[in-house]
Amino acid sequence: MELCAALGATGGLTPSIGAVRTASATGIDVHVLIRCRPGGFVYSRDEIEVMAFDVAAVVAAGARGVVVGALRADGSVDEAAVAGLVGQARAAGEVDVTFHRALDAAADPVAALRTVAALGVDRVLTSGGAAAAGEGLDMLARLVAEDTGVQVMAGGGVRPETIPALVDVGVDAVHLSAKTVIPDPGATGPGGGAGGGIEVTDPDIVAAARTSAHSNK
């Protein structure tokens, strides 16, 4: 399970240590998103340092994996930044490292896959460069065909009904938020946010996704 905060508003940010501890206590392997701000994936030295501290902190709080990514302004992988984050993760414990959908913002996703494979990343999360993974099947197939030893996980706009097509192109795993919106039980008030409901995981969508994925095996 990938754990993040502010998914709908920002695409996901690093969650609180309390959230990491609580989720990890369930016994599920929790992989924590390490992303210090919204926006693009070109980071300053200070931002990389913040994320390196966050890697160590979430692993100490029980995370079994971290989800990272960084690019240069030309769209290539920021090798120094990613190597540093991978190194911090390995030093903190025996955890998986996923390169997130910064891959979909890369100038050449195939070259980016090769680069992160050489840096020791275990997995990439990608829509194949499309708005939704179901529209990026050709690129996903190319990434799978690279056979780098890195797991290719399809994510982005995935719904239970789109999973069979993703499985057919050979991806190793699929990733979806499976979210729904429930009414907010309280008023937000001035300074309390925009309101409009609370995003939660829908167990029915999770069950349907699992059934769809496993029915193709």
mmCIF file of C-alpha atoms in Angstrom:
data_model
loop_
_atom_site.group_PDB
_atom_site.id
_atom_site.type_symbol
_atom_site.label_atom_id
_atom_site.label_comp_id
_atom_site.label_asym_id
_atom_site.label_seq_id
_atom_site.Cartn_x
_atom_site.Cartn_y
_atom_site.Cartn_z
ATOM 1 C CA MET A 1 0.000 0.000 0.000
ATOM 2 C CA GLU A 2 1.311 3.424 -0.919
ATOM 3 C CA LEU A 3 0.660 6.015 1.763
ATOM 4 C CA CYS A 4 0.502 9.729 1.021
ATOM 5 C CA ALA A 5 -1.318 12.889 2.063
ATOM 6 C CA ALA A 6 -3.325 15.406 0.013
ATOM 7 C CA LEU A 7 -3.771 13.045 -2.930
ATOM 8 C CA GLY A 8 -6.678 14.816 -4.580
ATOM 9 C CA ALA A 9 -5.418 18.360 -4.110
ATOM 10 C CA THR A 10 -1.754 17.894 -5.002
ATOM 11 C CA GLY A 11 -1.210 14.429 -6.448
ATOM 12 C CA GLY A 12 0.199 13.327 -3.106
ATOM 13 C CA LEU A 13 2.697 14.550 -0.516
ATOM 14 C CA THR A 14 4.658 12.919 2.309
ATOM 15 C CA PRO A 15 2.232 11.974 5.092
ATOM 16 C CA SER A 16 2.723 12.609 8.785
ATOM 17 C CA ILE A 17 4.796 10.278 10.936
ATOM 18 C CA GLY A 18 1.621 9.533 12.893
ATOM 19 C CA ALA A 19 -0.064 8.325 9.717
ATOM 20 C CA VAL A 20 2.958 6.174 8.842
ATOM 21 C CA ARG A 21 3.040 4.587 12.308
ATOM 22 C CA THR A 22 -0.700 3.939 12.324
ATOM 23 C CA ALA A 23 -0.776 2.411 8.845
ATOM 24 C CA SER A 24 2.324 0.306 9.462
ATOM 25 C CA ALA A 25 0.803 -1.086 12.656
ATOM 26 C CA THR A 26 -1.876 -2.835 10.564
ATOM 27 C CA GLY A 27 0.713 -5.346 9.350
ATOM 28 C CA ILE A 28 0.329 -4.287 5.718
ATOM 29 C CA ASP A 29 3.571 -3.399 3.933
ATOM 30 C CA VAL A 30 3.379 0.393 3.714
ATOM 31 C CA HIS A 31 5.349 2.258 1.054
ATOM 32 C CA VAL A 32 5.497 5.972 1.810
ATOM 33 C CA LEU A 33 5.529 8.720 -0.796
ATOM 34 C CA ILE A 34 8.488 11.060 -0.323
ATOM 35 C CA ARG A 35 7.498 14.335 -1.967
ATOM 36 C CA CYS A 36 8.028 17.552 -0.058
ATOM 37 C CA ARG A 37 5.845 19.865 -2.154
ATOM 38 C CA PRO A 38 3.366 19.937 -5.032
ATOM 39 C CA GLY A 39 4.461 20.828 -8.550
ATOM 40 C CA GLY A 40 7.179 19.424 -10.774
ATOM 41 C CA PHE A 41 10.015 17.085 -9.926
ATOM 42 C CA VAL A 42 13.047 19.366 -10.274
ATOM 43 C CA TYR A 43 14.259 19.915 -6.722
ATOM 44 C CA SER A 44 16.731 22.200 -5.021
ATOM 45 C CA ARG A 45 19.540 20.903 -2.842
ATOM 46 C CA ASP A 46 17.584 21.890 0.273
ATOM 47 C CA GLU A 47 14.492 20.028 -0.930
ATOM 48 C CA ILE A 48 16.521 16.887 -1.589
ATOM 49 C CA GLU A 49 17.958 17.151 1.914
ATOM 50 C CA VAL A 50 14.449 17.424 3.394
ATOM 51 C CA MET A 51 13.348 14.325 1.477
ATOM 52 C CA ALA A 52 16.430 12.388 2.570
ATOM 53 C CA PHE A 53 15.545 13.134 6.205
ATOM 54 C CA ASP A 54 11.965 12.045 5.476
ATOM 55 C CA VAL A 55 13.188 8.731 4.037
ATOM 56 C CA ALA A 56 15.040 7.937 7.254
ATOM 57 C CA ALA A 57 12.107 9.081 9.398
ATOM 58 C CA VAL A 58 9.412 7.028 7.677
ATOM 59 C CA VAL A 59 11.531 3.867 7.672
ATOM 60 C CA ALA A 60 12.147 4.344 11.394
ATOM 61 C CA ALA A 61 8.361 4.703 11.791
ATOM 62 C CA GLY A 62 7.760 1.306 10.204
ATOM 63 C CA ALA A 63 7.574 1.868 6.439
ATOM 64 C CA ARG A 64 8.591 -1.117 4.317
ATOM 65 C CA GLY A 65 9.230 0.992 1.248
ATOM 66 C CA VAL A 66 9.653 4.525 -0.030
ATOM 67 C CA VAL A 67 8.420 6.120 -3.240
ATOM 68 C CA VAL A 68 10.774 8.763 -4.640
ATOM 69 C CA GLY A 69 11.681 10.608 -7.808
ATOM 70 C CA ALA A 70 13.633 13.586 -9.113
ATOM 71 C CA LEU A 71 14.356 15.014 -12.546
ATOM 72 C CA ARG A 72 16.663 17.611 -14.067
ATOM 73 C CA ALA A 73 15.269 20.587 -15.938
ATOM 74 C CA ASP A 74 15.970 18.835 -19.264
ATOM 75 C CA GLY A 75 13.672 15.946 -18.308
ATOM 76 C CA SER A 76 16.418 13.450 -17.527
ATOM 77 C CA VAL A 77 16.670 11.642 -14.197
ATOM 78 C CA ASP A 78 18.524 13.590 -11.506
ATOM 79 C CA GLU A 79 20.940 10.744 -10.871
ATOM 80 C CA ALA A 80 22.701 12.342 -7.907
ATOM 81 C CA ALA A 81 19.427 13.087 -6.128
ATOM 82 C CA VAL A 82 17.918 9.654 -6.760
ATOM 83 C CA ALA A 83 21.149 7.875 -5.828
ATOM 84 C CA GLY A 84 21.205 9.808 -2.570
ATOM 85 C CA LEU A 85 17.599 8.922 -1.745
ATOM 86 C CA VAL A 86 18.141 5.263 -2.626
ATOM 87 C CA GLY A 87 21.285 5.228 -0.508
ATOM 88 C CA GLN A 88 19.442 6.783 2.425
ATOM 89 C CA ALA A 89 16.705 4.164 2.129
ATOM 90 C CA ARG A 90 19.189 1.284 2.056
ATOM 91 C CA ALA A 91 21.035 2.724 5.041
ATOM 92 C CA ALA A 92 17.780 3.059 6.984
ATOM 93 C CA GLY A 93 16.692 -0.558 6.543
ATOM 94 C CA GLU A 94 15.721 -3.361 4.198
ATOM 95 C CA VAL A 95 13.089 -1.465 2.236
ATOM 96 C CA ASP A 96 11.871 -1.310 -1.348
ATOM 97 C CA VAL A 97 12.406 1.809 -3.425
ATOM 98 C CA THR A 98 9.877 2.837 -6.076
ATOM 99 C CA PHE A 99 10.489 5.600 -8.627
ATOM 100 C CA HIS A 100 7.164 7.399 -8.890
ATOM 101 C CA ARG A 101 5.362 9.051 -11.788
ATOM 102 C CA ALA A 102 8.159 11.514 -12.345
ATOM 103 C CA LEU A 103 8.895 8.852 -14.972
ATOM 104 C CA ASP A 104 5.864 10.130 -16.893
ATOM 105 C CA ALA A 105 7.326 13.640 -16.913
ATOM 106 C CA ALA A 106 10.700 12.417 -18.184
ATOM 107 C CA ALA A 107 11.808 13.406 -21.679
ATOM 108 C CA ASP A 108 12.515 9.742 -22.498
ATOM 109 C CA PRO A 109 10.743 7.272 -20.194
ATOM 110 C CA VAL A 110 12.688 4.290 -21.549
ATOM 111 C CA ALA A 111 16.022 5.995 -20.896
ATOM 112 C CA ALA A 112 14.748 7.018 -17.462
ATOM 113 C CA LEU A 113 13.853 3.406 -16.679
ATOM 114 C CA ARG A 114 17.347 2.266 -17.620
ATOM 115 C CA THR A 115 18.871 4.978 -15.442
ATOM 116 C CA VAL A 116 16.847 4.214 -12.328
ATOM 117 C CA ALA A 117 17.490 0.499 -12.804
ATOM 118 C CA ALA A 118 21.224 1.225 -12.666
ATOM 119 C CA LEU A 119 20.651 3.267 -9.494
ATOM 120 C CA GLY A 120 19.122 0.297 -7.700
ATOM 121 C CA VAL A 121 15.428 1.169 -7.828
ATOM 122 C CA ASP A 122 13.130 -1.832 -7.367
ATOM 123 C CA ARG A 123 10.007 -0.563 -9.109
ATOM 124 C CA VAL A 124 8.638 2.204 -11.304
ATOM 125 C CA LEU A 125 5.108 3.589 -11.118
ATOM 126 C CA THR A 126 3.948 4.840 -14.493
ATOM 127 C CA SER A 127 0.962 5.497 -16.713
ATOM 128 C CA GLY A 128 3.129 5.060 -19.778
ATOM 129 C CA GLY A 129 3.315 8.835 -20.109
ATOM 130 C CA ALA A 130 -0.430 9.170 -20.697
ATOM 131 C CA ALA A 131 -3.086 10.909 -18.638
ATOM 132 C CA ALA A 132 -4.328 7.460 -17.630
ATOM 133 C CA ALA A 133 -2.542 4.125 -17.757
ATOM 134 C CA GLY A 134 -5.204 2.644 -20.023
ATOM 135 C CA GLU A 135 -4.162 5.202 -22.664
ATOM 136 C CA GLY A 136 -0.447 4.454 -22.315
ATOM 137 C CA LEU A 137 -0.440 0.774 -23.245
ATOM 138 C CA ASP A 138 2.147 1.083 -26.017
ATOM 139 C CA MET A 139 4.706 2.781 -23.768
ATOM 140 C CA LEU A 140 3.944 0.410 -20.914
ATOM 141 C CA ALA A 141 4.653 -2.493 -23.266
ATOM 142 C CA ARG A 142 7.965 -0.887 -24.258
ATOM 143 C CA LEU A 143 8.960 -0.455 -20.633
ATOM 144 C CA VAL A 144 8.108 -4.079 -19.860
ATOM 145 C CA ALA A 145 10.108 -5.220 -22.894
ATOM 146 C CA GLU A 146 13.246 -3.511 -21.550
ATOM 147 C CA ASP A 147 13.512 -6.381 -19.039
ATOM 148 C CA THR A 148 15.681 -4.345 -16.664
ATOM 149 C CA GLY A 149 14.761 -6.346 -13.596
ATOM 150 C CA VAL A 150 12.769 -3.362 -12.325
ATOM 151 C CA GLN A 151 9.095 -4.063 -11.660
ATOM 152 C CA VAL A 152 6.778 -2.048 -13.907
ATOM 153 C CA MET A 153 3.667 -1.003 -11.973
ATOM 154 C CA ALA A 154 0.888 0.626 -13.995
ATOM 155 C CA GLY A 155 -0.816 3.512 -12.240
ATOM 156 C CA GLY A 156 -2.798 6.617 -13.022
ATOM 157 C CA GLY A 157 -6.530 6.606 -13.711
ATOM 158 C CA VAL A 158 -6.720 2.850 -13.196
ATOM 159 C CA ARG A 159 -10.198 1.411 -12.681
ATOM 160 C CA PRO A 160 -11.187 -2.223 -12.227
ATOM 161 C CA GLU A 161 -12.428 -2.444 -15.809
ATOM 162 C CA THR A 162 -9.137 -1.161 -17.259
ATOM 163 C CA ILE A 163 -6.959 -3.671 -15.411
ATOM 164 C CA PRO A 164 -7.278 -6.580 -17.913
ATOM 165 C CA ALA A 165 -5.734 -4.513 -20.715
ATOM 166 C CA LEU A 166 -2.855 -3.515 -18.419
ATOM 167 C CA VAL A 167 -2.236 -7.124 -17.431
ATOM 168 C CA ASP A 168 -2.266 -8.126 -21.108
ATOM 169 C CA VAL A 169 0.722 -5.869 -21.904
ATOM 170 C CA GLY A 170 2.728 -7.605 -19.186
ATOM 171 C CA VAL A 171 2.935 -5.135 -16.321
ATOM 172 C CA ASP A 172 4.007 -6.666 -13.031
ATOM 173 C CA ALA A 173 1.436 -4.850 -10.886
ATOM 174 C CA VAL A 174 -1.315 -2.252 -10.996
ATOM 175 C CA HIS A 175 -1.856 0.711 -8.700
ATOM 176 C CA LEU A 176 -5.025 2.672 -8.026
ATOM 177 C CA SER A 177 -6.404 4.984 -5.381
ATOM 178 C CA ALA A 178 -9.820 3.243 -5.269
ATOM 179 C CA LYS A 179 -11.184 6.382 -3.679
ATOM 180 C CA THR A 180 -14.622 7.786 -3.163
ATOM 181 C CA VAL A 181 -15.885 10.973 -1.507
ATOM 182 C CA ILE A 182 -18.059 11.011 1.592
ATOM 183 C CA PRO A 183 -19.798 14.014 3.154
ATOM 184 C CA ASP A 184 -17.742 16.046 5.595
ATOM 185 C CA PRO A 185 -19.372 15.597 9.041
ATOM 186 C CA GLY A 186 -18.337 19.075 10.167
ATOM 187 C CA ALA A 187 -18.216 22.615 8.843
ATOM 188 C CA THR A 188 -14.814 23.801 7.628
ATOM 189 C CA GLY A 189 -15.248 27.457 8.510
ATOM 190 C CA PRO A 190 -12.857 30.293 7.711
ATOM 191 C CA GLY A 191 -9.365 28.946 7.152
ATOM 192 C CA GLY A 192 -10.588 25.365 7.328
ATOM 193 C CA GLY A 193 -10.217 24.472 3.671
ATOM 194 C CA ALA A 194 -12.526 24.316 0.710
ATOM 195 C CA GLY A 195 -14.799 21.592 2.049
ATOM 196 C CA GLY A 196 -16.825 19.552 -0.415
ATOM 197 C CA GLY A 197 -16.318 16.143 1.150
ATOM 198 C CA ILE A 198 -13.607 13.800 2.401
ATOM 199 C CA GLU A 199 -11.761 11.314 0.189
ATOM 200 C CA VAL A 200 -11.666 7.758 1.528
ATOM 201 C CA THR A 201 -10.761 4.343 0.157
ATOM 202 C CA ASP A 202 -13.767 2.435 -1.182
ATOM 203 C CA PRO A 203 -13.479 -1.257 -0.201
ATOM 204 C CA ASP A 204 -15.832 -2.284 -3.005
ATOM 205 C CA ILE A 205 -13.533 -0.749 -5.614
ATOM 206 C CA VAL A 206 -10.534 -2.450 -4.003
ATOM 207 C CA ALA A 207 -12.312 -5.819 -4.102
ATOM 208 C CA ALA A 208 -13.350 -5.321 -7.735
ATOM 209 C CA ALA A 209 -9.802 -4.371 -8.711
ATOM 210 C CA ARG A 210 -8.371 -7.437 -7.012
ATOM 211 C CA THR A 211 -10.897 -9.688 -8.754
ATOM 212 C CA SER A 212 -10.153 -8.081 -12.122
ATOM 213 C CA ALA A 213 -6.392 -8.459 -11.703
ATOM 214 C CA HIS A 214 -6.469 -12.058 -10.549
ATOM 215 C CA SER A 215 -9.038 -13.235 -13.067
ATOM 216 C CA ASN A 216 -6.485 -12.720 -15.850
ATOM 217 C CA LYS A 217 -3.813 -14.936 -14.324
#
